[in-house]
Amino acid sequence: MIKRAMLVSLVSLLTLAGCHSFKKENVQPPTPLAKDFKPTVQVTRLWRARVGDGAGDSGVRLRPTVVDGVLYADSTDGKLAAFDATSGKKLWSKSSRTHGWFGWGDKKRKDAMYAGGPAVSGDLLAVGTLDGHVYGVSAKDGSPRWEAELDTQVLASPLIVGNQVIVRGSNGRIYSLDTATGERQWVYDQGNVPLLSVRGNGGLLVANGVVFFGSDDGLLVALRQDNGSKLWEQRLASGEGRTEIDRLSDADGTILLDGSTLYSAAYHGNVVAVDGPSGRPLWSHPFSSYTSLASKYNSIFGVDDQSRVWAFDKSGGADMWKNDSLRYRWLTGPAVQGNYVVVGDAEGYVHWLQTGDGALAAHERLSKKAIRAQPLVVGDVVYVQDVKGRIGAYRLSSP
């Protein structure tokens, strides 16, 4: 497990975090922002806050969540916090330091290295860690409820559905835990996972009693929610190439569902539309991405492995536009805020592009640190978190 983690980190540095060392001959420098750029939409920062030291150098993509007007966020140095989503006022904060998470045990125990981003439903908050745990706590004040120990890192946010906390592990397994106790209900094991993998795991999607996820070997997989048995799988990438890096084929983005159609993409693969009930492919378009997709009206938006932003026709997969003005700025996955696509980059900027033609409309700088997680849009506000734990909330208006 340790060996694989080291290799995963190496690949992460080569493919994603390599942007921190542009002097290397095989790494392209980021496209400079135009000095004469004039925004066509006004961006207002509503508030800024911070939770711990963020993701730091871990390479994980920490993304906050907003439920019932409260924003929940975490960090790999053991901080868990809740903020008023409108004002940014901190409502509560918990640290796993000193005597262990539940107040007993070895006083030298390390912090809970939160990594998956929190999931909240009702009064339950569930969060995974780099050291193989899932914690259930009260969403009202962060007080502990239960702890589940897994045998793998948890890089993606858990999903709470009914009496289940469904968790994806970096070992290729999907776990269903009881919301009241954290006890295992079932485990799905995909078998062997690739030796090399991009640092990260895509989130889970649950709909109509089915769990959907993209695997590290380029598959879109459907499981029964009640018992974890596999219903079908569909290949998104071939996993072929001369070198191990060429053969990387992770499907690391969150899967989209529109009606009964699923949309997903893979590194060194394709963006694909699949019929949800049967797994039958509807269309496929060559597209290499390690981030999530977004949708609006009849468009699917994605960021490729060179940080070019694309729009595809939802019905047939034809590309509608492509913007390469942010190339090699190592963008996050896109989100849609009103009539704009919003992405973060490795230099702490947040960018807005018009959904109609992809024209760059505005940019603001949250910090000088990288933004890796897909922005979160709730209503007319977008929330962005950088690798040092800074969180910004932005609203758009006419200039």
mmCIF file of C-alpha atoms in Angstrom:
data_model
loop_
_atom_site.group_PDB
_atom_site.id
_atom_site.type_symbol
_atom_site.label_atom_id
_atom_site.label_comp_id
_atom_site.label_asym_id
_atom_site.label_seq_id
_atom_site.Cartn_x
_atom_site.Cartn_y
_atom_site.Cartn_z
ATOM 1 C CA MET A 1 0.000 0.000 0.000
ATOM 2 C CA ILE A 2 2.819 2.389 0.875
ATOM 3 C CA LYS A 3 4.613 1.616 -2.383
ATOM 4 C CA ARG A 4 1.494 2.364 -4.394
ATOM 5 C CA ALA A 5 0.912 5.601 -2.501
ATOM 6 C CA MET A 6 4.445 6.753 -3.330
ATOM 7 C CA LEU A 7 3.916 5.960 -6.998
ATOM 8 C CA VAL A 8 0.579 7.709 -6.992
ATOM 9 C CA SER A 9 2.216 10.794 -5.538
ATOM 10 C CA LEU A 10 4.928 10.647 -8.205
ATOM 11 C CA VAL A 11 2.343 10.577 -10.952
ATOM 12 C CA SER A 12 0.493 13.402 -9.273
ATOM 13 C CA LEU A 13 3.628 15.504 -9.388
ATOM 14 C CA LEU A 14 4.278 14.656 -13.017
ATOM 15 C CA THR A 15 0.768 15.191 -14.310
ATOM 16 C CA LEU A 16 -0.873 17.703 -12.017
ATOM 17 C CA ALA A 17 1.430 19.400 -9.555
ATOM 18 C CA GLY A 18 4.229 19.702 -12.085
ATOM 19 C CA CYS A 19 2.951 23.213 -12.662
ATOM 20 C CA HIS A 20 4.893 24.280 -9.570
ATOM 21 C CA SER A 21 8.204 23.789 -11.390
ATOM 22 C CA PHE A 22 7.957 25.211 -14.881
ATOM 23 C CA LYS A 23 11.716 25.186 -15.446
ATOM 24 C CA LYS A 24 11.533 21.485 -16.268
ATOM 25 C CA GLU A 25 11.851 20.930 -19.991
ATOM 26 C CA ASN A 26 8.833 18.647 -20.180
ATOM 27 C CA VAL A 27 6.424 21.015 -18.413
ATOM 28 C CA GLN A 28 4.761 23.860 -20.252
ATOM 29 C CA PRO A 29 4.555 27.260 -18.518
ATOM 30 C CA PRO A 30 1.079 28.663 -17.841
ATOM 31 C CA THR A 31 -0.421 30.956 -20.418
ATOM 32 C CA PRO A 32 -0.052 34.539 -19.091
ATOM 33 C CA LEU A 33 -3.222 36.477 -18.406
ATOM 34 C CA ALA A 34 -3.798 39.310 -20.865
ATOM 35 C CA LYS A 35 -2.760 42.645 -19.352
ATOM 36 C CA ASP A 36 -5.341 44.573 -21.378
ATOM 37 C CA PHE A 37 -8.214 42.257 -20.454
ATOM 38 C CA LYS A 38 -11.540 44.024 -19.823
ATOM 39 C CA PRO A 39 -14.165 42.053 -17.894
ATOM 40 C CA THR A 40 -17.692 41.828 -19.249
ATOM 41 C CA VAL A 41 -19.274 40.792 -15.942
ATOM 42 C CA GLN A 42 -18.708 42.219 -12.467
ATOM 43 C CA VAL A 43 -17.533 39.888 -9.718
ATOM 44 C CA THR A 44 -18.245 40.700 -6.059
ATOM 45 C CA ARG A 45 -16.459 38.792 -3.327
ATOM 46 C CA LEU A 46 -18.977 38.330 -0.528
ATOM 47 C CA TRP A 47 -16.594 36.967 2.079
ATOM 48 C CA ARG A 48 -13.406 35.030 2.664
ATOM 49 C CA ALA A 49 -12.609 32.577 5.463
ATOM 50 C CA ARG A 50 -10.149 29.813 6.219
ATOM 51 C CA VAL A 51 -10.172 26.264 7.543
ATOM 52 C CA GLY A 52 -6.839 24.935 8.855
ATOM 53 C CA ASP A 53 -3.999 24.617 6.384
ATOM 54 C CA GLY A 54 -6.183 23.167 3.642
ATOM 55 C CA ALA A 55 -4.888 20.314 1.504
ATOM 56 C CA GLY A 56 -1.283 21.500 1.750
ATOM 57 C CA ASP A 57 1.061 19.378 -0.375
ATOM 58 C CA SER A 58 -1.107 16.264 -0.177
ATOM 59 C CA GLY A 59 -2.425 16.663 -3.736
ATOM 60 C CA VAL A 60 -6.022 15.975 -2.677
ATOM 61 C CA ARG A 61 -8.902 18.120 -3.867
ATOM 62 C CA LEU A 62 -10.729 19.412 -0.796
ATOM 63 C CA ARG A 63 -14.125 20.842 -1.708
ATOM 64 C CA PRO A 64 -16.607 22.355 0.748
ATOM 65 C CA THR A 65 -20.302 21.541 0.786
ATOM 66 C CA VAL A 66 -23.318 23.744 1.523
ATOM 67 C CA VAL A 67 -26.475 22.390 3.158
ATOM 68 C CA ASP A 68 -29.366 24.480 4.504
ATOM 69 C CA GLY A 69 -27.395 27.726 4.407
ATOM 70 C CA VAL A 70 -24.307 26.318 6.150
ATOM 71 C CA LEU A 71 -20.933 25.731 4.466
ATOM 72 C CA TYR A 72 -18.870 22.828 5.824
ATOM 73 C CA ALA A 73 -15.157 22.475 5.096
ATOM 74 C CA ASP A 74 -12.148 20.488 6.286
ATOM 75 C CA SER A 75 -8.359 20.295 6.035
ATOM 76 C CA THR A 76 -5.671 17.623 6.073
ATOM 77 C CA ASP A 77 -4.264 18.993 9.350
ATOM 78 C CA GLY A 78 -7.334 17.925 11.279
ATOM 79 C CA LYS A 79 -9.649 20.929 11.116
ATOM 80 C CA LEU A 80 -13.376 20.680 10.540
ATOM 81 C CA ALA A 81 -15.506 23.827 10.454
ATOM 82 C CA ALA A 82 -18.954 25.216 9.653
ATOM 83 C CA PHE A 83 -19.640 28.730 8.330
ATOM 84 C CA ASP A 84 -22.742 30.747 7.590
ATOM 85 C CA ALA A 85 -22.894 30.452 3.797
ATOM 86 C CA THR A 86 -24.231 33.991 3.401
ATOM 87 C CA SER A 87 -21.885 35.947 5.662
ATOM 88 C CA GLY A 88 -18.900 33.647 6.150
ATOM 89 C CA LYS A 89 -19.283 33.814 9.939
ATOM 90 C CA LYS A 90 -17.761 30.762 11.614
ATOM 91 C CA LEU A 91 -20.443 28.766 13.418
ATOM 92 C CA TRP A 92 -18.215 26.096 14.928
ATOM 93 C CA SER A 93 -14.778 24.567 14.498
ATOM 94 C CA LYS A 94 -13.280 21.296 15.708
ATOM 95 C CA SER A 95 -9.716 20.027 15.788
ATOM 96 C CA SER A 96 -8.693 16.391 16.120
ATOM 97 C CA ARG A 97 -5.497 17.304 18.015
ATOM 98 C CA THR A 98 -4.407 16.502 21.600
ATOM 99 C CA HIS A 99 -6.120 13.351 22.878
ATOM 100 C CA GLY A 100 -7.322 11.737 19.684
ATOM 101 C CA TRP A 101 -10.617 12.347 17.967
ATOM 102 C CA PHE A 102 -12.846 10.886 20.679
ATOM 103 C CA GLY A 103 -10.840 12.193 23.622
ATOM 104 C CA TRP A 104 -8.994 9.058 24.599
ATOM 105 C CA GLY A 105 -5.970 7.028 23.547
ATOM 106 C CA ASP A 106 -2.422 8.071 22.722
ATOM 107 C CA LYS A 107 -1.872 11.775 23.408
ATOM 108 C CA LYS A 108 0.693 11.796 20.593
ATOM 109 C CA ARG A 109 -1.820 10.603 18.046
ATOM 110 C CA LYS A 110 -1.614 12.594 14.835
ATOM 111 C CA ASP A 111 -4.393 14.779 13.493
ATOM 112 C CA ALA A 112 -7.178 13.181 11.497
ATOM 113 C CA MET A 113 -5.969 13.890 7.970
ATOM 114 C CA TYR A 114 -9.284 14.788 6.368
ATOM 115 C CA ALA A 115 -9.124 14.297 2.639
ATOM 116 C CA GLY A 116 -12.484 13.593 1.056
ATOM 117 C CA GLY A 117 -14.385 16.753 1.832
ATOM 118 C CA PRO A 118 -17.411 16.587 4.141
ATOM 119 C CA ALA A 119 -20.826 15.170 3.264
ATOM 120 C CA VAL A 120 -23.893 16.328 5.216
ATOM 121 C CA SER A 121 -27.440 15.030 5.466
ATOM 122 C CA GLY A 122 -29.732 16.068 8.288
ATOM 123 C CA ASP A 123 -27.685 16.148 11.473
ATOM 124 C CA LEU A 124 -24.967 13.797 10.207
ATOM 125 C CA LEU A 125 -21.643 14.916 8.765
ATOM 126 C CA ALA A 126 -19.405 12.190 7.331
ATOM 127 C CA VAL A 127 -15.794 12.693 6.276
ATOM 128 C CA GLY A 128 -12.919 10.429 5.240
ATOM 129 C CA THR A 129 -9.179 10.633 5.913
ATOM 130 C CA LEU A 130 -5.801 9.868 4.386
ATOM 131 C CA ASP A 131 -5.100 7.344 7.124
ATOM 132 C CA GLY A 132 -8.073 5.139 6.321
ATOM 133 C CA HIS A 133 -10.883 6.325 8.591
ATOM 134 C CA VAL A 134 -14.380 7.653 8.133
ATOM 135 C CA TYR A 135 -15.819 9.800 10.908
ATOM 136 C CA GLY A 136 -19.459 10.513 11.609
ATOM 137 C CA VAL A 137 -20.083 13.703 13.602
ATOM 138 C CA SER A 138 -22.955 16.034 14.404
ATOM 139 C CA ALA A 139 -23.508 18.642 11.706
ATOM 140 C CA LYS A 140 -24.840 21.024 14.364
ATOM 141 C CA ASP A 141 -21.669 21.296 16.462
ATOM 142 C CA GLY A 142 -19.092 18.748 15.219
ATOM 143 C CA SER A 143 -19.431 16.476 18.248
ATOM 144 C CA PRO A 144 -18.311 12.883 17.496
ATOM 145 C CA ARG A 145 -20.734 10.038 16.839
ATOM 146 C CA TRP A 146 -18.835 7.120 15.379
ATOM 147 C CA GLU A 147 -15.600 6.074 13.702
ATOM 148 C CA ALA A 148 -15.133 3.469 10.955
ATOM 149 C CA GLU A 149 -11.707 2.114 10.100
ATOM 150 C CA LEU A 150 -11.076 1.136 6.491
ATOM 151 C CA ASP A 151 -7.953 -0.299 4.888
ATOM 152 C CA THR A 152 -7.445 2.525 2.390
ATOM 153 C CA GLN A 153 -7.218 6.266 1.913
ATOM 154 C CA VAL A 154 -10.491 8.101 1.356
ATOM 155 C CA LEU A 155 -9.827 10.814 -1.223
ATOM 156 C CA ALA A 156 -13.398 11.480 -2.365
ATOM 157 C CA SER A 157 -16.269 12.892 -0.366
ATOM 158 C CA PRO A 158 -18.599 10.247 1.086
ATOM 159 C CA LEU A 159 -22.241 10.167 0.054
ATOM 160 C CA ILE A 160 -25.097 9.944 2.572
ATOM 161 C CA VAL A 161 -28.268 8.312 1.228
ATOM 162 C CA GLY A 162 -30.983 7.098 3.574
ATOM 163 C CA ASN A 163 -29.381 4.882 6.206
ATOM 164 C CA GLN A 164 -26.166 4.492 4.190
ATOM 165 C CA VAL A 165 -22.865 6.360 4.109
ATOM 166 C CA ILE A 166 -21.311 5.230 0.836
ATOM 167 C CA VAL A 167 -17.553 5.699 0.635
ATOM 168 C CA ARG A 168 -15.029 5.248 -2.147
ATOM 169 C CA GLY A 169 -11.555 4.040 -1.185
ATOM 170 C CA SER A 170 -8.361 4.534 -3.171
ATOM 171 C CA ASN A 171 -7.916 0.735 -3.232
ATOM 172 C CA GLY A 172 -10.774 0.371 -5.710
ATOM 173 C CA ARG A 173 -13.370 -0.632 -3.119
ATOM 174 C CA ILE A 174 -16.748 0.936 -2.401
ATOM 175 C CA TYR A 175 -18.025 0.666 1.175
ATOM 176 C CA SER A 176 -21.548 1.061 2.539
ATOM 177 C CA LEU A 177 -21.628 2.075 6.222
ATOM 178 C CA ASP A 178 -24.564 2.404 8.570
ATOM 179 C CA THR A 179 -25.384 6.072 9.259
ATOM 180 C CA ALA A 180 -26.157 5.385 12.936
ATOM 181 C CA THR A 181 -23.122 3.270 13.872
ATOM 182 C CA GLY A 182 -20.584 3.343 11.029
ATOM 183 C CA GLU A 183 -20.732 -0.457 10.752
ATOM 184 C CA ARG A 184 -20.149 -1.993 7.316
ATOM 185 C CA GLN A 185 -23.192 -3.081 5.374
ATOM 186 C CA TRP A 186 -21.416 -4.235 2.220
ATOM 187 C CA VAL A 187 -18.150 -3.844 0.277
ATOM 188 C CA TYR A 188 -17.652 -3.900 -3.476
ATOM 189 C CA ASP A 189 -14.146 -4.812 -4.648
ATOM 190 C CA GLN A 190 -13.283 -4.137 -8.273
ATOM 191 C CA GLY A 191 -10.216 -6.358 -7.967
ATOM 192 C CA ASN A 192 -6.842 -5.176 -9.173
ATOM 193 C CA VAL A 193 -6.267 -1.444 -9.491
ATOM 194 C CA PRO A 194 -3.555 0.098 -11.681
ATOM 195 C CA LEU A 195 -0.110 0.396 -10.117
ATOM 196 C CA LEU A 196 0.069 4.025 -11.234
ATOM 197 C CA SER A 197 -2.836 6.402 -10.823
ATOM 198 C CA VAL A 198 -3.546 10.113 -10.925
ATOM 199 C CA ARG A 199 -3.836 11.494 -7.376
ATOM 200 C CA GLY A 200 -7.540 11.647 -6.644
ATOM 201 C CA ASN A 201 -10.839 9.816 -6.895
ATOM 202 C CA GLY A 202 -14.046 10.985 -8.472
ATOM 203 C CA GLY A 203 -17.143 11.372 -6.344
ATOM 204 C CA LEU A 204 -19.997 8.895 -6.208
ATOM 205 C CA LEU A 205 -23.447 9.340 -7.715
ATOM 206 C CA VAL A 206 -26.546 7.556 -6.390
ATOM 207 C CA ALA A 207 -29.818 7.575 -8.326
ATOM 208 C CA ASN A 208 -32.792 5.219 -8.491
ATOM 209 C CA GLY A 209 -31.167 2.655 -6.216
ATOM 210 C CA VAL A 210 -27.926 2.553 -8.217
ATOM 211 C CA VAL A 211 -24.404 3.708 -7.263
ATOM 212 C CA PHE A 212 -22.321 5.042 -10.166
ATOM 213 C CA PHE A 213 -18.597 5.780 -10.142
ATOM 214 C CA GLY A 214 -15.611 6.071 -12.477
ATOM 215 C CA SER A 215 -12.721 3.700 -11.798
ATOM 216 C CA ASP A 216 -8.943 4.142 -11.863
ATOM 217 C CA ASP A 217 -8.740 1.933 -14.936
ATOM 218 C CA GLY A 218 -11.111 3.998 -17.061
ATOM 219 C CA LEU A 219 -14.456 2.312 -16.418
ATOM 220 C CA LEU A 220 -17.884 3.712 -15.608
ATOM 221 C CA VAL A 221 -19.415 1.249 -13.133
ATOM 222 C CA ALA A 222 -22.975 0.781 -11.836
ATOM 223 C CA LEU A 223 -23.708 -1.066 -8.550
ATOM 224 C CA ARG A 224 -26.893 -1.984 -6.749
ATOM 225 C CA GLN A 225 -27.272 0.361 -3.802
ATOM 226 C CA ASP A 226 -28.800 -2.245 -1.497
ATOM 227 C CA ASN A 227 -26.058 -4.889 -1.719
ATOM 228 C CA GLY A 228 -23.171 -3.538 -3.832
ATOM 229 C CA SER A 229 -23.426 -6.097 -6.622
ATOM 230 C CA LYS A 230 -22.314 -4.904 -10.058
ATOM 231 C CA LEU A 231 -24.987 -4.205 -12.644
ATOM 232 C CA TRP A 232 -22.812 -3.126 -15.562
ATOM 233 C CA GLU A 233 -19.614 -1.369 -16.583
ATOM 234 C CA GLN A 234 -18.693 0.735 -19.608
ATOM 235 C CA ARG A 235 -15.170 1.567 -20.748
ATOM 236 C CA LEU A 236 -14.214 5.252 -21.026
ATOM 237 C CA ALA A 237 -10.511 4.800 -21.879
ATOM 238 C CA SER A 238 -8.462 1.991 -23.393
ATOM 239 C CA GLY A 239 -5.551 2.082 -20.953
ATOM 240 C CA GLU A 240 -3.164 1.530 -23.859
ATOM 241 C CA GLY A 241 0.217 3.153 -24.480
ATOM 242 C CA ARG A 242 3.960 2.567 -24.558
ATOM 243 C CA THR A 243 4.665 3.735 -21.018
ATOM 244 C CA GLU A 244 2.936 3.439 -17.643
ATOM 245 C CA ILE A 245 2.083 7.141 -17.758
ATOM 246 C CA ASP A 246 0.667 6.788 -21.274
ATOM 247 C CA ARG A 247 -1.559 4.011 -19.942
ATOM 248 C CA LEU A 248 -3.066 6.119 -17.155
ATOM 249 C CA SER A 249 -6.820 6.103 -17.686
ATOM 250 C CA ASP A 250 -8.405 7.365 -14.458
ATOM 251 C CA ALA A 251 -12.035 8.441 -14.491
ATOM 252 C CA ASP A 252 -11.548 10.916 -11.658
ATOM 253 C CA GLY A 253 -14.458 13.266 -12.187
ATOM 254 C CA THR A 254 -17.923 13.271 -10.675
ATOM 255 C CA ILE A 255 -20.513 11.681 -12.958
ATOM 256 C CA LEU A 256 -23.359 13.806 -14.295
ATOM 257 C CA LEU A 257 -26.946 12.593 -14.598
ATOM 258 C CA ASP A 258 -29.526 14.269 -16.831
ATOM 259 C CA GLY A 259 -32.798 12.373 -17.015
ATOM 260 C CA SER A 260 -31.673 8.796 -17.590
ATOM 261 C CA THR A 261 -28.394 9.719 -19.315
ATOM 262 C CA LEU A 262 -25.005 9.657 -17.594
ATOM 263 C CA TYR A 263 -22.017 11.754 -18.682
ATOM 264 C CA SER A 264 -18.431 11.005 -17.688
ATOM 265 C CA ALA A 265 -14.846 11.401 -18.913
ATOM 266 C CA ALA A 266 -11.465 9.777 -18.365
ATOM 267 C CA TYR A 267 -7.781 10.666 -18.559
ATOM 268 C CA HIS A 268 -6.351 9.591 -21.937
ATOM 269 C CA GLY A 269 -9.895 8.629 -22.892
ATOM 270 C CA ASN A 270 -13.224 10.040 -23.979
ATOM 271 C CA VAL A 271 -16.200 12.044 -22.804
ATOM 272 C CA VAL A 272 -19.089 9.613 -23.027
ATOM 273 C CA ALA A 273 -22.869 9.656 -22.757
ATOM 274 C CA VAL A 274 -24.329 6.410 -21.430
ATOM 275 C CA ASP A 275 -27.879 5.180 -20.918
ATOM 276 C CA GLY A 276 -28.140 4.823 -17.134
ATOM 277 C CA PRO A 277 -30.467 1.817 -16.822
ATOM 278 C CA SER A 278 -28.637 -0.375 -19.354
ATOM 279 C CA GLY A 279 -25.082 1.011 -19.558
ATOM 280 C CA ARG A 280 -25.445 1.274 -23.330
ATOM 281 C CA PRO A 281 -23.174 3.975 -24.836
ATOM 282 C CA LEU A 282 -25.044 6.744 -26.660
ATOM 283 C CA TRP A 283 -22.096 8.761 -27.955
ATOM 284 C CA SER A 284 -18.378 9.213 -27.371
ATOM 285 C CA HIS A 285 -15.925 12.008 -28.140
ATOM 286 C CA PRO A 286 -12.118 11.855 -27.706
ATOM 287 C CA PHE A 287 -11.290 13.915 -24.632
ATOM 288 C CA SER A 288 -8.615 13.504 -21.956
ATOM 289 C CA SER A 289 -9.528 14.898 -18.550
ATOM 290 C CA TYR A 290 -8.845 14.168 -14.881
ATOM 291 C CA THR A 291 -11.518 16.566 -13.564
ATOM 292 C CA SER A 292 -15.300 16.660 -13.265
ATOM 293 C CA LEU A 293 -17.729 17.829 -15.930
ATOM 294 C CA ALA A 294 -20.554 20.367 -15.649
ATOM 295 C CA SER A 295 -23.742 20.923 -17.639
ATOM 296 C CA LYS A 296 -26.158 23.710 -18.569
ATOM 297 C CA TYR A 297 -29.103 23.495 -20.932
ATOM 298 C CA ASN A 298 -27.882 21.486 -23.945
ATOM 299 C CA SER A 299 -24.157 21.727 -23.174
ATOM 300 C CA ILE A 300 -21.576 19.646 -21.330
ATOM 301 C CA PHE A 301 -18.505 21.568 -20.160
ATOM 302 C CA GLY A 302 -15.106 20.066 -19.433
ATOM 303 C CA VAL A 303 -11.428 20.927 -18.948
ATOM 304 C CA ASP A 304 -8.893 18.761 -20.755
ATOM 305 C CA ASP A 305 -5.417 17.708 -19.613
ATOM 306 C CA GLN A 306 -3.890 20.860 -21.129
ATOM 307 C CA SER A 307 -6.374 23.133 -19.313
ATOM 308 C CA ARG A 308 -8.374 23.984 -22.386
ATOM 309 C CA VAL A 309 -12.057 24.559 -21.625
ATOM 310 C CA TRP A 310 -14.548 22.808 -23.930
ATOM 311 C CA ALA A 311 -18.275 22.776 -24.538
ATOM 312 C CA PHE A 312 -19.911 19.688 -26.078
ATOM 313 C CA ASP A 313 -23.393 19.243 -27.441
ATOM 314 C CA LYS A 314 -25.291 17.153 -24.886
ATOM 315 C CA SER A 315 -27.384 15.318 -27.463
ATOM 316 C CA GLY A 316 -24.634 14.122 -29.810
ATOM 317 C CA GLY A 317 -21.225 15.011 -28.362
ATOM 318 C CA ALA A 318 -20.123 17.471 -31.055
ATOM 319 C CA ASP A 319 -17.749 20.116 -29.737
ATOM 320 C CA MET A 320 -19.411 23.537 -29.692
ATOM 321 C CA TRP A 321 -16.455 25.704 -28.653
ATOM 322 C CA LYS A 322 -12.998 25.511 -27.139
ATOM 323 C CA ASN A 323 -11.096 28.185 -25.187
ATOM 324 C CA ASP A 324 -7.322 27.776 -24.881
ATOM 325 C CA SER A 325 -6.557 31.179 -23.318
ATOM 326 C CA LEU A 326 -5.991 29.465 -19.939
ATOM 327 C CA ARG A 327 -3.867 26.640 -21.304
ATOM 328 C CA TYR A 328 -1.428 25.048 -18.850
ATOM 329 C CA ARG A 329 -2.829 27.005 -15.919
ATOM 330 C CA TRP A 330 -3.890 23.595 -14.515
ATOM 331 C CA LEU A 331 -7.524 24.369 -14.106
ATOM 332 C CA THR A 332 -10.036 22.748 -11.816
ATOM 333 C CA GLY A 333 -13.087 21.027 -13.132
ATOM 334 C CA PRO A 334 -15.738 23.527 -14.288
ATOM 335 C CA ALA A 335 -18.907 24.626 -12.554
ATOM 336 C CA VAL A 336 -21.741 26.709 -14.000
ATOM 337 C CA GLN A 337 -22.822 29.955 -12.335
ATOM 338 C CA GLY A 338 -25.717 31.501 -14.204
ATOM 339 C CA ASN A 339 -24.591 31.969 -17.796
ATOM 340 C CA TYR A 340 -20.917 31.480 -16.991
ATOM 341 C CA VAL A 341 -18.507 28.580 -16.635
ATOM 342 C CA VAL A 342 -16.267 29.068 -13.588
ATOM 343 C CA VAL A 343 -12.881 27.404 -12.945
ATOM 344 C CA GLY A 344 -9.950 27.909 -10.573
ATOM 345 C CA ASP A 345 -6.262 27.677 -11.482
ATOM 346 C CA ALA A 346 -2.846 26.845 -10.013
ATOM 347 C CA GLU A 347 -2.006 30.497 -9.284
ATOM 348 C CA GLY A 348 -5.101 31.137 -7.160
ATOM 349 C CA TYR A 349 -7.215 32.837 -9.843
ATOM 350 C CA VAL A 350 -10.905 32.188 -10.414
ATOM 351 C CA HIS A 351 -12.035 32.596 -14.042
ATOM 352 C CA TRP A 352 -15.481 33.051 -15.585
ATOM 353 C CA LEU A 353 -16.214 32.179 -19.236
ATOM 354 C CA GLN A 354 -19.441 32.741 -21.152
ATOM 355 C CA THR A 355 -21.409 29.527 -21.612
ATOM 356 C CA GLY A 356 -22.519 30.555 -25.101
ATOM 357 C CA ASP A 357 -19.160 30.977 -26.818
ATOM 358 C CA GLY A 358 -16.475 30.371 -24.188
ATOM 359 C CA ALA A 359 -15.218 33.965 -24.178
ATOM 360 C CA LEU A 360 -13.344 34.924 -21.011
ATOM 361 C CA ALA A 361 -15.623 37.240 -19.024
ATOM 362 C CA ALA A 362 -13.833 37.920 -15.703
ATOM 363 C CA HIS A 363 -11.208 36.734 -13.267
ATOM 364 C CA GLU A 364 -10.481 37.365 -9.604
ATOM 365 C CA ARG A 365 -7.646 36.169 -7.393
ATOM 366 C CA LEU A 366 -8.532 34.319 -4.230
ATOM 367 C CA SER A 367 -4.881 33.931 -3.175
ATOM 368 C CA LYS A 368 -1.469 33.074 -4.577
ATOM 369 C CA LYS A 369 -1.975 29.378 -3.902
ATOM 370 C CA ALA A 370 -3.390 26.726 -6.200
ATOM 371 C CA ILE A 371 -7.085 25.944 -6.423
ATOM 372 C CA ARG A 372 -7.506 22.233 -7.185
ATOM 373 C CA ALA A 373 -11.106 21.417 -6.281
ATOM 374 C CA GLN A 374 -14.037 22.109 -8.574
ATOM 375 C CA PRO A 375 -15.873 25.309 -7.548
ATOM 376 C CA LEU A 376 -19.196 24.810 -5.788
ATOM 377 C CA VAL A 377 -22.217 26.759 -7.041
ATOM 378 C CA VAL A 378 -25.243 27.124 -4.752
ATOM 379 C CA GLY A 379 -27.949 29.447 -6.004
ATOM 380 C CA ASP A 380 -26.246 32.547 -7.402
ATOM 381 C CA VAL A 381 -23.064 32.179 -5.320
ATOM 382 C CA VAL A 382 -19.910 30.213 -6.119
ATOM 383 C CA TYR A 383 -17.596 28.950 -3.371
ATOM 384 C CA VAL A 384 -13.916 28.220 -4.027
ATOM 385 C CA GLN A 385 -11.263 26.678 -1.744
ATOM 386 C CA ASP A 386 -7.478 26.836 -2.306
ATOM 387 C CA VAL A 387 -4.825 24.368 -1.102
ATOM 388 C CA LYS A 388 -4.100 26.466 2.015
ATOM 389 C CA GLY A 389 -7.696 26.308 3.217
ATOM 390 C CA ARG A 390 -8.818 29.780 2.112
ATOM 391 C CA ILE A 391 -12.457 29.856 1.023
ATOM 392 C CA GLY A 392 -13.990 32.625 -1.085
ATOM 393 C CA ALA A 393 -17.636 33.298 -1.924
ATOM 394 C CA TYR A 394 -18.449 35.243 -5.134
ATOM 395 C CA ARG A 395 -21.528 36.638 -6.818
ATOM 396 C CA LEU A 396 -21.856 38.024 -10.364
ATOM 397 C CA SER A 397 -23.652 41.142 -11.571
ATOM 398 C CA SER A 398 -23.751 43.305 -14.679
ATOM 399 C CA PRO A 399 -20.835 45.796 -14.969
#
